[in-house]
């Protein structure tokens, strides 16, 4: 009886429709925020912050973006990493080349990516399912090529731009903790916005389109508009995530970071984490970021230096195996497992 | 009923074919405000196709549809037809299984909600107020159909009979001027049928909805409907009050298949 | 003008390879409604296995090594059908689609664990001479694989149109339930399809492996055959074959005649661009059949 839903009575629809209608969840969320804003920056090592937590936040944001598109609106995109690249390059160009302040640059990068994403979402108006999946794969290859070959964007043959030094109101963002706060604040703000979107009218429309598109249209959902909005919002998130990843973690915009394997990995993240849930995006991204480190540590018990190819092979096997396993056993991913645990905790220690 | 009022919807000379099959071949029908009418006919008569045309899912090859005195443009999208005030339920259940019952019914009100994306993302003032207003309206429908106890159940966990009822709720939620029901009682037991029949009657008589329904259970149709249109092989073969239809030899021939009557 | 034809012919020879891989996709899609993202990984695994049998672990003669490779791919087919697909039979097709992502990772991980990650040269002893035919230069190497691919394409079409198993598979692709009703075992049909797809993957893997070396990137080459499916229409075998030729010729011509003006490398995305264009005008491909939605 540790997880309690009963005993709290709602006397208005407003309280019933709050983000966290159950007090215990509200407490849990507060604790998480406390951890993220106070405990981690104070006590976590620089290695942990830079190499695990910052990429975790960025990938969570990006996975959530893909989740909006694939998990909520049911439009599969297997070229999503390319949109992260668009965000990364456009934020670097806006900030580094045109001297627009940092935060507006990142937001602007999101807007640019949303525009590109909406353009590549146009085929979704006529096709669906696998045909659409292949069309989104086209966006991956076309964007990669454009970034590498248009010198105005990439500035050279290798398609890499070094990160400019970051300042917010003249305040340098140069230490791990400051970068961490930048990533964290952006992530929290946009996750909150996203959560509001998916639980509101737009989220319902998206889920209706995902479940039965013709019925949604007959009931009055504007199929075309809402699909394109899904593409725009989803790629906006990808753009922001890509910009943050390159500013706070990689330190350069590099097209290799965003190849088709990253796109597949994003897909894997939302499957393992949970399709159509906000929580699942966190679980999936967390899993993806920590998996290589976990394997590394467990192998380190047997050998001194773990060769990187063995590491990546085992990572691939576990990642692939889990995708299959989750699809078979728990198609809604870790997030559903979490709910199952909560259900159990509600009754524990009694069996019924 | 000699002096009939202006019809709410008039379909004139509707033709549509799929491949070589003429699904509808020159059917005209009227639906009058406030009535409860039924479209009946043997399997494959084109009843569902007719509904699909009425709510804009199929475009007729030929023919006009006049709703509230205005002719509908030929390529009007289904969601715009819905916005004009035509709602429907489906023969093969079409609930959104990934959502709760509440979410499903709220979708019915999607056309009436106007807060923009940014306001929704912030869940601020207007957007929150709007959500709550519509939630209240939805709760009234939940009340009316007596499904309070399942409002937070995922639609995928509902039994068949309740799913049909939730679909009815979703259609009612949009406060339509014309409600099309495609076999609302198919596959139900007697008790469930009586429930749905009562809700349909109440919606018609108490809430004043204009309803056109397709149904195979003649007992129910004869009982509750004001007027019946009979289709057979894509053609309208009869139209009239239940008594007239019962006595119509054409209808008997279509159903029993006795050649030449 | 001769140069144009030379590029065209070479493009068509690449194209028949696309047709072949495209057929691998189309077969599985038709039979089990699964869009198999692992097709590329299957090619990679097959070429790795062949290299293993031929040089790395054993030194088998070529024919035996090929046979063993096909056997390995058969084992994979069984594993995929019975471990992955069987539990997912009644799930939405998108789930199956995503499951093949998992299979992709598994195959790449397992393959590279066994055979290592470094690129390997695969030498089958096919002579690489250049012949001149009517003023056009053609490499014997390309010619050989074009012949093999063409034979395989014809063989597949024959298998599907004329043999009993082939007809059963087509029945399955039309309607799973109806096929079950007339007594076609679904899982057996699926297994056969996946084995055939494995053979196709082997040929593609070997052809590309000998040309480019056996390495990780083989896994992506198959992705270039995806647009072929869109252009041809996923459910049309003829469509896929013709589309493969169009894409092969188109990308080669494009690379040679347009490429220099835009900085080259347009081969990587040209097929996709073509596919997007086709989608715009014919959403179900050039030869695919349109689906009428019912309520």
Tab-separated table of C-alpha atoms in Angstrom, chain A residues 70 74 76 78 120 123 126-139 141-142 145-146 149 213-214 218 260-268 270-271 275 288 309-310 312-321 323-324 326-332, chain C residues 29 33-35 37 83-84 87-88 91 93-95 97-106 108-110 112-113 116-117 216 220 223 226-227 229-230 233-235 262-266 268-269 272-273 275-276 279-285 288 293-295:
chain	number	residue	atom	x	y	z
A	70	UNK	CA	5.607	7.991	-34.050
A	74	UNK	CA	1.484	7.235	-35.564
A	76	UNK	CA	6.855	6.700	-38.459
A	78	UNK	CA	13.281	6.759	-39.593
A	120	UNK	CA	9.597	16.500	-45.375
A	123	UNK	CA	4.361	13.116	-48.163
A	126	UNK	CA	-0.783	11.195	-49.281
A	127	UNK	CA	0.888	8.079	-47.963
A	128	UNK	CA	1.148	6.206	-44.721
A	129	UNK	CA	2.839	3.286	-43.057
A	130	UNK	CA	5.881	1.838	-44.759
A	131	UNK	CA	5.710	4.133	-47.725
A	132	UNK	CA	5.936	7.063	-45.358
A	133	UNK	CA	8.775	5.420	-43.450
A	134	UNK	CA	10.794	5.187	-46.640
A	135	UNK	CA	9.962	8.775	-47.545
A	136	UNK	CA	11.305	9.908	-44.170
A	137	UNK	CA	14.445	7.886	-44.796
A	138	UNK	CA	14.795	10.088	-47.870
A	139	UNK	CA	14.970	13.109	-45.585
A	141	UNK	CA	19.983	11.094	-46.959
A	142	UNK	CA	18.966	14.334	-48.617
A	145	UNK	CA	24.058	15.391	-48.507
A	146	UNK	CA	22.961	19.009	-48.408
A	149	UNK	CA	27.950	19.580	-49.899
A	213	UNK	CA	-7.240	7.875	-39.244
A	214	UNK	CA	-10.450	7.736	-41.282
A	218	UNK	CA	-15.012	11.765	-40.085
A	260	UNK	CA	21.160	6.860	-40.085
A	261	UNK	CA	22.327	4.698	-37.171
A	262	UNK	CA	21.402	7.484	-34.772
A	263	UNK	CA	17.990	7.609	-36.421
A	264	UNK	CA	17.544	3.896	-35.872
A	265	UNK	CA	18.769	4.255	-32.306
A	266	UNK	CA	16.141	6.922	-31.632
A	267	UNK	CA	13.516	4.535	-32.926
A	268	UNK	CA	14.903	1.847	-30.637
A	270	UNK	CA	11.127	4.945	-27.974
A	271	UNK	CA	10.293	1.275	-28.481
A	275	UNK	CA	5.654	4.367	-27.413
A	288	UNK	CA	20.602	4.107	-24.568
A	309	UNK	CA	34.639	-3.074	-31.134
A	310	UNK	CA	33.617	-5.746	-28.646
A	312	UNK	CA	29.873	-1.825	-29.622
A	313	UNK	CA	29.017	-5.368	-30.729
A	314	UNK	CA	27.678	-6.371	-27.351
A	315	UNK	CA	25.826	-3.080	-27.206
A	316	UNK	CA	24.202	-3.824	-30.553
A	317	UNK	CA	23.225	-7.329	-29.484
A	318	UNK	CA	21.662	-6.179	-26.228
A	319	UNK	CA	19.943	-3.209	-27.827
A	320	UNK	CA	18.538	-5.342	-30.644
A	321	UNK	CA	17.598	-8.174	-28.346
A	323	UNK	CA	13.853	-4.186	-28.917
A	324	UNK	CA	12.590	-7.607	-29.967
A	326	UNK	CA	9.985	-5.573	-25.500
A	327	UNK	CA	7.903	-5.739	-28.659
A	328	UNK	CA	6.956	-9.316	-27.866
A	329	UNK	CA	6.512	-9.124	-24.125
A	330	UNK	CA	5.679	-5.497	-23.383
A	331	UNK	CA	4.900	-3.517	-26.543
A	332	UNK	CA	4.518	-0.329	-24.565
C	29	UNK	CA	6.391	-7.813	-47.508
C	33	UNK	CA	3.208	-7.884	-44.332
C	34	UNK	CA	6.545	-7.126	-42.729
C	35	UNK	CA	8.706	-4.427	-44.044
C	37	UNK	CA	14.577	-3.371	-42.346
C	83	UNK	CA	11.329	-16.437	-32.253
C	84	UNK	CA	10.439	-12.972	-33.489
C	87	UNK	CA	4.689	-14.186	-31.114
C	88	UNK	CA	3.837	-11.022	-33.043
C	91	UNK	CA	0.017	-7.298	-33.789
C	93	UNK	CA	2.249	-4.289	-38.905
C	94	UNK	CA	4.209	-1.379	-37.466
C	95	UNK	CA	5.246	-3.536	-34.517
C	97	UNK	CA	8.377	-3.434	-38.754
C	98	UNK	CA	10.029	-2.231	-35.593
C	99	UNK	CA	10.949	-5.770	-34.615
C	100	UNK	CA	13.060	-5.968	-37.752
C	101	UNK	CA	15.030	-3.009	-36.391
C	102	UNK	CA	15.883	-5.217	-33.449
C	103	UNK	CA	16.864	-8.017	-35.802
C	104	UNK	CA	19.128	-5.566	-37.640
C	105	UNK	CA	21.005	-4.753	-34.467
C	106	UNK	CA	21.197	-8.417	-33.481
C	108	UNK	CA	25.162	-6.752	-36.960
C	109	UNK	CA	26.237	-7.349	-33.379
C	110	UNK	CA	26.440	-11.110	-33.645
C	112	UNK	CA	30.760	-8.679	-36.070
C	113	UNK	CA	31.349	-10.479	-32.800
C	116	UNK	CA	35.416	-9.078	-36.383
C	117	UNK	CA	34.786	-5.491	-37.363
C	216	UNK	CA	29.792	-2.749	-41.832
C	220	UNK	CA	23.304	0.382	-45.552
C	223	UNK	CA	18.703	0.819	-47.842
C	226	UNK	CA	14.139	0.783	-50.598
C	227	UNK	CA	13.182	3.575	-52.997
C	229	UNK	CA	10.018	-0.521	-53.807
C	230	UNK	CA	8.239	2.820	-53.661
C	233	UNK	CA	4.909	-0.382	-55.988
C	234	UNK	CA	5.515	-2.701	-53.095
C	235	UNK	CA	3.085	-5.375	-54.199
C	262	UNK	CA	26.482	20.177	-57.643
C	263	UNK	CA	29.573	18.705	-56.056
C	264	UNK	CA	29.083	14.996	-56.617
C	265	UNK	CA	27.877	12.257	-54.334
C	266	UNK	CA	24.276	12.572	-55.448
C	268	UNK	CA	23.468	8.605	-52.043
C	269	UNK	CA	20.114	10.270	-52.261
C	272	UNK	CA	15.124	8.718	-52.750
C	273	UNK	CA	14.510	11.928	-54.625
C	275	UNK	CA	10.943	7.984	-55.076
C	276	UNK	CA	9.544	11.174	-53.556
C	279	UNK	CA	5.047	9.240	-54.577
C	280	UNK	CA	3.777	12.687	-55.346
C	281	UNK	CA	2.120	11.592	-58.566
C	282	UNK	CA	1.392	7.923	-57.854
C	283	UNK	CA	1.137	7.260	-54.112
C	284	UNK	CA	1.077	3.502	-54.619
C	285	UNK	CA	3.992	3.353	-57.037
C	288	UNK	CA	1.145	-0.902	-57.271
C	293	UNK	CA	-10.584	2.240	-47.868
C	294	UNK	CA	-13.680	0.842	-46.243
C	295	UNK	CA	-15.417	1.897	-43.107
